[in-house]
Short mmCIF file of C-alpha atoms in Angstrom, two decimals:
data_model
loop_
_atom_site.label_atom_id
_atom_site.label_comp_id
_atom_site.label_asym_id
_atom_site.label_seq_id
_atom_site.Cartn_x
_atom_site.Cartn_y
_atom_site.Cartn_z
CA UNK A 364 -69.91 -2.84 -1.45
CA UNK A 365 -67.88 -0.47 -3.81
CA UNK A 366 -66.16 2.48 -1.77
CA UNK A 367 -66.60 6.15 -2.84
CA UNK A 368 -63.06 6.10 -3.99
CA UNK A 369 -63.74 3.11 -6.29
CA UNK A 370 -67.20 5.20 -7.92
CA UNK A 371 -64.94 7.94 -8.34
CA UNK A 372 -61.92 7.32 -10.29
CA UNK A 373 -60.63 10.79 -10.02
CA UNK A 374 -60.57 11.19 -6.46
CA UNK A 375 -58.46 8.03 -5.99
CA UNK A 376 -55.85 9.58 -8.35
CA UNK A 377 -56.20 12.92 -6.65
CA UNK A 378 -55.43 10.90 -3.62
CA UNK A 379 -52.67 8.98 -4.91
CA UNK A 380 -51.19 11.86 -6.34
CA UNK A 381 -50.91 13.89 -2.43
CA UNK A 382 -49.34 10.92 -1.16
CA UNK A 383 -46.76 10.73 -3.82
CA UNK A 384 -46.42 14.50 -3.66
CA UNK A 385 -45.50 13.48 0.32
CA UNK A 386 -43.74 10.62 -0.34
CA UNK A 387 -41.77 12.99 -3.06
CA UNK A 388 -41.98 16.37 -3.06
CA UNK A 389 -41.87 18.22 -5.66
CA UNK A 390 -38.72 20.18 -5.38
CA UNK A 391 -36.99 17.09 -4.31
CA UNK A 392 -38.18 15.68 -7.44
CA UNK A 393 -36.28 18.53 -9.23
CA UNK A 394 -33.26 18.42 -7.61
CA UNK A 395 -32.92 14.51 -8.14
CA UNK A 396 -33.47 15.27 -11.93
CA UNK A 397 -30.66 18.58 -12.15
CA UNK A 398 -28.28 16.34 -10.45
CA UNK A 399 -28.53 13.46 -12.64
CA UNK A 400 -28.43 15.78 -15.92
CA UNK A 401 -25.86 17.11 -13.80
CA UNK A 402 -23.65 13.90 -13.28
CA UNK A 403 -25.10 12.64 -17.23
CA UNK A 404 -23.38 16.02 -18.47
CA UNK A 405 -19.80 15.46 -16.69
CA UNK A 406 -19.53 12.33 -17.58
CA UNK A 407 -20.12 13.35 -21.04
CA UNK A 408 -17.43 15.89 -21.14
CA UNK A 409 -15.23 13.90 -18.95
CA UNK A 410 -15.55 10.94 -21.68
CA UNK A 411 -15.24 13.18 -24.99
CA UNK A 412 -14.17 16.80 -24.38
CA UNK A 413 -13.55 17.33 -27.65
CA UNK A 414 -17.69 16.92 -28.60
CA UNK A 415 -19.09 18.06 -25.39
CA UNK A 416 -18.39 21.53 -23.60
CA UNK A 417 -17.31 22.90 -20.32
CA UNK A 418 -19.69 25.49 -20.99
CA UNK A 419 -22.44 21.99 -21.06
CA UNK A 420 -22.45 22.76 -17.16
CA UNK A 421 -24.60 25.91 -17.83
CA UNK A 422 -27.65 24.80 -18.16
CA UNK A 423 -28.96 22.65 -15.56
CA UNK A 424 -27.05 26.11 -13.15
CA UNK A 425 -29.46 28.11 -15.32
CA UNK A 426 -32.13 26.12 -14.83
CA UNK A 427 -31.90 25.92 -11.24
CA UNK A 428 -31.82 29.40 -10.62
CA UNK A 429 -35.18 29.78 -11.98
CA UNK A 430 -36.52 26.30 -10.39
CA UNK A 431 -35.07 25.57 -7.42
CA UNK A 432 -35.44 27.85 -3.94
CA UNK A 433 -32.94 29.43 -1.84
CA UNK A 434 -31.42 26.41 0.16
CA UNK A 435 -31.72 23.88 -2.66
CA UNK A 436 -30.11 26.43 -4.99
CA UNK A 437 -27.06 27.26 -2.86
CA UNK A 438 -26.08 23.67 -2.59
CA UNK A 439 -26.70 22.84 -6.29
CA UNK A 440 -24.94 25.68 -7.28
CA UNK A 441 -21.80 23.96 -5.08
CA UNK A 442 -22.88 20.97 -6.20
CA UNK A 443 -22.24 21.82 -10.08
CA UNK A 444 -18.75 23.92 -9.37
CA UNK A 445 -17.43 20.45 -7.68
CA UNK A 446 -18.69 18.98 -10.81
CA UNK A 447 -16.42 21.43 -12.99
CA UNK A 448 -13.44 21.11 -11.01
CA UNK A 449 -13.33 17.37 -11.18
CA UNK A 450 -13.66 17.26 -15.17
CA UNK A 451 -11.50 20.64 -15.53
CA UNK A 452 -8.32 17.97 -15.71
CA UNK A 453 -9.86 16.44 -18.68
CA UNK A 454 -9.56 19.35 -20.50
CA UNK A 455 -6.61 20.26 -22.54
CA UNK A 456 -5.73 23.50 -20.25
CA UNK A 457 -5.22 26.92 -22.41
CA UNK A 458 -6.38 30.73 -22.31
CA UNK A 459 -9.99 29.51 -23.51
CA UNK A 460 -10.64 26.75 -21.05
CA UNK A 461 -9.20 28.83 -17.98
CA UNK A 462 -11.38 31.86 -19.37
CA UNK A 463 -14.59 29.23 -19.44
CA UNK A 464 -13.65 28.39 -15.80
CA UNK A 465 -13.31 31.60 -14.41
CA UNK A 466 -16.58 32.78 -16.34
CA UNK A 467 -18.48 29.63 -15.01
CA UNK A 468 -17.16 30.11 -11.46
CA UNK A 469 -18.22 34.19 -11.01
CA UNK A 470 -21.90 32.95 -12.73
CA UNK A 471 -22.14 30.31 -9.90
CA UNK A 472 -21.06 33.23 -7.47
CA UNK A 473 -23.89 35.40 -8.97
CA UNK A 474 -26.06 32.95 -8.52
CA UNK A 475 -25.48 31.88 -4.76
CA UNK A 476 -25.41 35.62 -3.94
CA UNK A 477 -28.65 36.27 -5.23
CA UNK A 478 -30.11 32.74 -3.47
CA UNK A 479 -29.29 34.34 -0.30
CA UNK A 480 -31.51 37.63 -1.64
CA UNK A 481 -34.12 35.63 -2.33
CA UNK A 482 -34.02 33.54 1.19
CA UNK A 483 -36.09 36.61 2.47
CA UNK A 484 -39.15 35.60 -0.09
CA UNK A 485 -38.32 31.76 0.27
CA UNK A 486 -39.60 30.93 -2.94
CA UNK A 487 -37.97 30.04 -6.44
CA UNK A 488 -37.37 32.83 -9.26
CA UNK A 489 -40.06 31.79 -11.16
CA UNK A 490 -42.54 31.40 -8.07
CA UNK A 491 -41.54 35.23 -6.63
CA UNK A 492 -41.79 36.47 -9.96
CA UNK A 493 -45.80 34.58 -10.86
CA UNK A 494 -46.90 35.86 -6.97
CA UNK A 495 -45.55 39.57 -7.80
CA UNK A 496 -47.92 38.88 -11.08
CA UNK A 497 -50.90 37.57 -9.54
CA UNK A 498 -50.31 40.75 -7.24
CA UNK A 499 -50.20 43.09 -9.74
CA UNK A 500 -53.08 41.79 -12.15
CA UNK A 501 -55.13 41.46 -8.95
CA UNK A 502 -54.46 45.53 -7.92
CA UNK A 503 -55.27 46.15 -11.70
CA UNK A 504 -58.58 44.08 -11.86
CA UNK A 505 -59.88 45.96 -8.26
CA UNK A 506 -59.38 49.39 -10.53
CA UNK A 507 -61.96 47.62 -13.14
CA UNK A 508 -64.98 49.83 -13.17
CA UNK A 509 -68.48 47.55 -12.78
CA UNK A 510 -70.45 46.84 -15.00
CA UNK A 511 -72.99 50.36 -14.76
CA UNK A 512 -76.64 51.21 -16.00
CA UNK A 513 -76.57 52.06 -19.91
CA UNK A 514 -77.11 55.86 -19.10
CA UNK A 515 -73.43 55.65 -17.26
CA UNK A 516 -69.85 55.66 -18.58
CA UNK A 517 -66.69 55.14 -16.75
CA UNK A 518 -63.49 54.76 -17.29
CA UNK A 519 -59.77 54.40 -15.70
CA UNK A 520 -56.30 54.63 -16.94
CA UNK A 521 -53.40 53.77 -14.86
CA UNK A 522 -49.65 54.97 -16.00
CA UNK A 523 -46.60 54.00 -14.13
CA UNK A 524 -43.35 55.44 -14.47
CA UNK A 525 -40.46 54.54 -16.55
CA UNK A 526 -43.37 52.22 -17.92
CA UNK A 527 -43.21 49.25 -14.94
CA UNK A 528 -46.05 47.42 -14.24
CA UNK A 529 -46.07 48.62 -10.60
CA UNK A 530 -47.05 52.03 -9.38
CA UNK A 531 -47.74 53.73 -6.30
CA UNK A 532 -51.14 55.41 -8.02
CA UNK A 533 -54.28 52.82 -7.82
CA UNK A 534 -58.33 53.15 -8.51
CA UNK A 535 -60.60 50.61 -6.44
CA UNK A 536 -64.08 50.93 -7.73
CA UNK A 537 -66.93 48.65 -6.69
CA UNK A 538 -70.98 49.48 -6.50
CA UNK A 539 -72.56 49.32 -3.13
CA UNK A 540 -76.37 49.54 -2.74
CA UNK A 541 -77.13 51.55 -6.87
CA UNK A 542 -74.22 53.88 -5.69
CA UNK A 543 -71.03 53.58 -7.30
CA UNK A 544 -67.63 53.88 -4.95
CA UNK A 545 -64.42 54.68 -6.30
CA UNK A 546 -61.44 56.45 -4.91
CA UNK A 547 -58.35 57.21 -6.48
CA UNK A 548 -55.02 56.90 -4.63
CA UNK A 549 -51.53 58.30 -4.76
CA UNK A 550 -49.00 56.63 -2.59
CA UNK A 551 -45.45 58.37 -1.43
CA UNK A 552 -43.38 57.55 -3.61
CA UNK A 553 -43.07 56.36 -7.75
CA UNK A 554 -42.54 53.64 -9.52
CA UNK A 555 -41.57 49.76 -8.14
CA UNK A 556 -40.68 51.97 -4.64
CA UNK A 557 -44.29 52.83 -4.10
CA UNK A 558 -45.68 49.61 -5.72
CA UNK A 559 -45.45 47.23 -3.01
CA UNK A 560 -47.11 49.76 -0.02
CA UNK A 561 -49.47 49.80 -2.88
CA UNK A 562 -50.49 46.37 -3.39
CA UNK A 563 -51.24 46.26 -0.05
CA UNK A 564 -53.39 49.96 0.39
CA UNK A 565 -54.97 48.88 -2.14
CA UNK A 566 -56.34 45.41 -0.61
CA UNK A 567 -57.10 47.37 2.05
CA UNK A 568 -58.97 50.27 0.58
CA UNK A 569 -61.05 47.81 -1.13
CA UNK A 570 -62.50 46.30 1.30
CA UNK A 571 -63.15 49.53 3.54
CA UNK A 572 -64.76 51.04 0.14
CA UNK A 573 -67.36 47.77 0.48
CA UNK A 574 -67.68 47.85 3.96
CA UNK A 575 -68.24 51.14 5.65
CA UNK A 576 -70.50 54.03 4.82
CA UNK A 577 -68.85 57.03 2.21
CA UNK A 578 -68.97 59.48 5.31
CA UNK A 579 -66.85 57.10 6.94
CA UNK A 580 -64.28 55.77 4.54
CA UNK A 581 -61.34 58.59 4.39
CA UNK A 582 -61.57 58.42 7.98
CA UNK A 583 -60.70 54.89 8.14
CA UNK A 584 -58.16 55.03 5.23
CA UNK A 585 -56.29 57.22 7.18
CA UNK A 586 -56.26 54.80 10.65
CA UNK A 587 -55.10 52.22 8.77
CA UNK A 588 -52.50 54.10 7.13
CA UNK A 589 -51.60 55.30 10.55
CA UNK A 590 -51.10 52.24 12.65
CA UNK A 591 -48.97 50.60 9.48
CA UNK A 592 -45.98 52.78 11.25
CA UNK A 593 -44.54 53.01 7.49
CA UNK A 594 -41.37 55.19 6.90
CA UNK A 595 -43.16 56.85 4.14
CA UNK A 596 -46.49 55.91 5.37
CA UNK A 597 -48.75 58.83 3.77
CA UNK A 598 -51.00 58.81 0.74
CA UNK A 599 -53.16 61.26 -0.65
CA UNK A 600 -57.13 60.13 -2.31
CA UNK A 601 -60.30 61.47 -3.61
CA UNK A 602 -63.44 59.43 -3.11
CA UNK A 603 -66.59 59.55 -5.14
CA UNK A 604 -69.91 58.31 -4.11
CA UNK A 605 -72.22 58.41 -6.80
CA UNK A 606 -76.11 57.78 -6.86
CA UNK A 607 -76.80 55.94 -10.28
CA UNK A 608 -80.20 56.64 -9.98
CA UNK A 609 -80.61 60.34 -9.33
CA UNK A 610 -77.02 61.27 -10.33
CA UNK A 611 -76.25 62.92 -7.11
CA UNK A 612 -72.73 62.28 -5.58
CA UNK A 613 -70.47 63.64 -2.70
CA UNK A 614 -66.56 64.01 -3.51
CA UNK A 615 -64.23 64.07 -0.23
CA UNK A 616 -60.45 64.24 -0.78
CA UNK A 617 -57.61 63.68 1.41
CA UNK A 618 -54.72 66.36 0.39
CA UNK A 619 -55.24 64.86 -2.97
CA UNK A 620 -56.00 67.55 -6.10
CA UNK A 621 -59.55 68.78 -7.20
CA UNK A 622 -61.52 66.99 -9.01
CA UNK A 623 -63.12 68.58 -12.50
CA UNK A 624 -66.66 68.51 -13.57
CA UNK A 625 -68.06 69.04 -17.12
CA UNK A 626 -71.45 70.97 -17.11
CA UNK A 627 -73.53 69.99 -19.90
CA UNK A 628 -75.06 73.32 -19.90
CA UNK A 629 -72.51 75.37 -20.62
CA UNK A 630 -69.97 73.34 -21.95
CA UNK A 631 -67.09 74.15 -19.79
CA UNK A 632 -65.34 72.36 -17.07
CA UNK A 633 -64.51 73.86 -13.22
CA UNK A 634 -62.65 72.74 -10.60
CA UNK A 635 -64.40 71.20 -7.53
CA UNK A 636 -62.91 72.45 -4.29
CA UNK A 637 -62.55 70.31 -1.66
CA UNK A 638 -60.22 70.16 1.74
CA UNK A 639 -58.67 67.14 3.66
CA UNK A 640 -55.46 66.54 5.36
CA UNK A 641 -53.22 63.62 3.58
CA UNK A 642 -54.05 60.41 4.90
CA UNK A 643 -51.43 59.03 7.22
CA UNK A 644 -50.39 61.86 9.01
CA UNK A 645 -53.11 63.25 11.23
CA UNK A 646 -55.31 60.95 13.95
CA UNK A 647 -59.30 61.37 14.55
CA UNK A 648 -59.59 63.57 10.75
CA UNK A 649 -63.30 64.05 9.48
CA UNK A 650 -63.39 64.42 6.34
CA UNK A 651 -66.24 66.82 4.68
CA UNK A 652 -67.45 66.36 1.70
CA UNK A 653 -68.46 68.30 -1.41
CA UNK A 654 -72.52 67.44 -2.86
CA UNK A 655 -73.17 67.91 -6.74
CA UNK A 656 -75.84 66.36 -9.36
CA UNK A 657 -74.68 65.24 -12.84
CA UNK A 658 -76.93 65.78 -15.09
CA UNK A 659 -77.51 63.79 -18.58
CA UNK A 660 -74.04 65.29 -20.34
CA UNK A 661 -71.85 66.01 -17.63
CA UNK A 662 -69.07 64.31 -16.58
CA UNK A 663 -66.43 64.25 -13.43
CA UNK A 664 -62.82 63.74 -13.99
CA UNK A 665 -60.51 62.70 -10.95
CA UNK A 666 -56.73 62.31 -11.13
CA UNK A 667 -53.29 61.70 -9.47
CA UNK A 668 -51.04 64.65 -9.56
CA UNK A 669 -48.62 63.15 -11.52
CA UNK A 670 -51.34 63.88 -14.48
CA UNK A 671 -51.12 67.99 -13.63
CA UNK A 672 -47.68 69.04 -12.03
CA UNK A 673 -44.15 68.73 -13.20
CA UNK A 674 -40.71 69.88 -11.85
CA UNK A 675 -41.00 72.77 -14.11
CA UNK A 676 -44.56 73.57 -14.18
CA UNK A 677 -47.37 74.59 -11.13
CA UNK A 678 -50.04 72.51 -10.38
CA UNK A 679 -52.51 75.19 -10.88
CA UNK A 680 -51.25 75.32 -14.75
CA UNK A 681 -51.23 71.95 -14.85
CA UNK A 682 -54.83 71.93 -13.86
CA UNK A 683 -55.42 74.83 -16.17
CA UNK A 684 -53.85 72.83 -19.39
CA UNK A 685 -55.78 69.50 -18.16
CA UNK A 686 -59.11 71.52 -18.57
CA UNK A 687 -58.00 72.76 -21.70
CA UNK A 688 -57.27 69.28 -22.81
CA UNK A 689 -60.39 67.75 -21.51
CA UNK A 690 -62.43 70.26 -23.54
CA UNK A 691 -59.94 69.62 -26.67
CA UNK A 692 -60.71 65.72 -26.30
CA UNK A 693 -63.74 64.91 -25.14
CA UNK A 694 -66.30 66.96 -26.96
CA UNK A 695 -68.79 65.28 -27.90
CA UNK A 696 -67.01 61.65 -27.57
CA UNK A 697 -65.95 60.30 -24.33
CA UNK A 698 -65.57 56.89 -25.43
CA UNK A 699 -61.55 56.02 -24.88
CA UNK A 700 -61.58 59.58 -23.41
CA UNK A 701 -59.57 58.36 -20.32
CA UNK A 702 -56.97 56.86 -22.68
CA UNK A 703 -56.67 60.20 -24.68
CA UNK A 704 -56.07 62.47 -21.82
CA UNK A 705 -53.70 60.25 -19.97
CA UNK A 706 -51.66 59.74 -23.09
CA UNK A 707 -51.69 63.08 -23.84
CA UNK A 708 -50.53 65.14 -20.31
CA UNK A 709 -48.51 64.33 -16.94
CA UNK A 710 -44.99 63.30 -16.78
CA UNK A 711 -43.80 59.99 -18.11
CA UNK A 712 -41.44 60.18 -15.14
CA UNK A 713 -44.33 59.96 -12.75
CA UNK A 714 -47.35 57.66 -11.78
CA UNK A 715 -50.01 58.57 -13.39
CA UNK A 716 -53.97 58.00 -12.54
CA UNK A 717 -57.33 59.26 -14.32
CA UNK A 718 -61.00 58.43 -13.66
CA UNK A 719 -63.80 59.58 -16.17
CA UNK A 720 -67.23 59.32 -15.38
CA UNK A 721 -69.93 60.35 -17.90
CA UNK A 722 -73.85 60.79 -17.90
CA UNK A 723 -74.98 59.93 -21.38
#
């Protein structure tokens, strides 16, 4: 009688493969083959230094650093050095051989200083940097509007400062029950300094934006934010909760700046006052919210305040000029709107956010 392993090929080699992998892991693996190239390398140079290099030596330390974690790395990195200072005697000794040495010694410094760095993460260079990218593309893809009914468009544009791909301002949008629930954040902070408090708000506010009902979201956003205990622990939002059916929506915000809505009927644009204390900062907050329709034509616009206020301008002109600009570049075509208005105001030396929503 054949055994399920035998009908299924595959799962024996799956099988073999974990028990090599514990047998020999992986890193291990990798360190075995640095240390022979290693070895292979020093020998070469020790047997003809006029063909092969000190400099040789380089490239499995290179290597290393981007392969090899923290502990591994600190004693291959000692491990290499020894291997330069036995063939160093080989060489005939002059200003461009010492110079090599020297230069090959402070890059193996560099490199065991910033193996104890990464100690605190515990993974390889190349492993930190893939989880910080997963992180990111995962923060950009909960900011993906879904897919809405054909007499909807949305849109969201994210800007970072100095151009990184991490910023402290995020969009989570997600459709609950024919409503659709977005909120737009703005952490403390700019740049890779806010980005990591964002990554995780925004895992967060994702799921409380699925779970709870919109009367009760802010409300939680700010508990959570509050029992984090961060230094700079505060963040301002604005939540929509829109009815794709009817077009009616309620618009709460948490000491985050008006949102704008386009009426159809007239053709201009208006602020939408609403009031909420920052979330982080104040215990037990209800926040109220503010009730609208859109009708076929209008459209909502909410933002981060890096999109209406610089060091040398109010927020209530920035406001003013956004307006202006929203009139300018979206009549009568707010396909790529989002990308038009984000490109064209705010400061390039602050995160940047923008939501458009549009009833066609």
């Amino acid at each position: 009688m054949s055994s399920s392993l035998e009908r299924h090929p595959s799962r024996l080699a799956r099988a073999f493969d974990r028990a090599s992998s514990r047998l020999v892991p992986r890193g291990s693996r990798i360190v075995t083959g640095l240390t022979l190239v290693t070895v292979l390398v020093g020998v070469a140079i020790w047997q003809a230094p006029d063909f092969v290099p000190l400099v040789s030596l380089l490239v499995p330390l290179v290597v290393s650093s981007l392969v090899l974690g923290p502990r591994q790395l600190q004693w291959f990195v000692v491990f290499v050095l020894l291997v330069l200072a036995v063939v160093v005697p080989t060489q005939v000794v002059g200003p461009r051989i010492i110079s090599a040495v020297v230069i090959m010694f402070a890059i193996g410094f560099i490199l065991l200083v910033s193996s104890f760095r990464r100690a605190r993460l515990g993974v390889a260079g190349m492993q930190g940097e893939m989880m910080f990218v997963d992180l990111r593309d995962r923060i950009l893809r909960q900011g993906g509007i879904p897919e809405l009914p054909d007499q909807w468009y949305a849109a969201a544009e994210l800007r970072s400062a100095g151009g990184t791909p991490f910023a402290g301002d995020f969009v989570v949008a997600t459709e609950v029950d024919g409503r659709l629930e977005v909120v737009v954040v703005d952490v403390s902070g700019k740049g890779q300094a806010a980005g990591t408090r964002a990554l995780l708000l925004s895992g967060a506010i994702g799921g409380l934006l699925s779970a709870l009902p919109p009367s009760d979201f802010l409300s939680a956003a700010n508990t959570f934010l509050i029992r984090q205990d961060w230094d700079e622990g505060f963040a301002t939002a604005v939540h929509l909760s829109l009815d794709l059916a009817t077009g009616r929506y309620v618009l709460r915000t948490a000491g985050h700046p008006p949102a704008a809505a386009l009426h159809a009927g007239s053709g201009r644009w208006e602020v939408v006052e609403t009031e909420g204390p920052i979330l982080g900062l104040i215990d037990d907050v209800v926040y109220d919210g503010v009730s609208g329709r859109m009708l076929p034509g209008d459209a909502l616009l909410l933002y981060t305040d890096g999109m209406v206020e610089t060091r040398t301008r109010d927020i209530g002109l920035g406001i003013d000029r956004m307006l202006g600009q929203a009139e300018r570049l979206l009549r009568g075509e707010f396909e790529g709107g989002a990308t038009r208005l984000i490109e064209s105001l705010g400061s390039r030396n602050d995160d940047r956010a923008l939501l458009l929503v549009h009833r066609r």
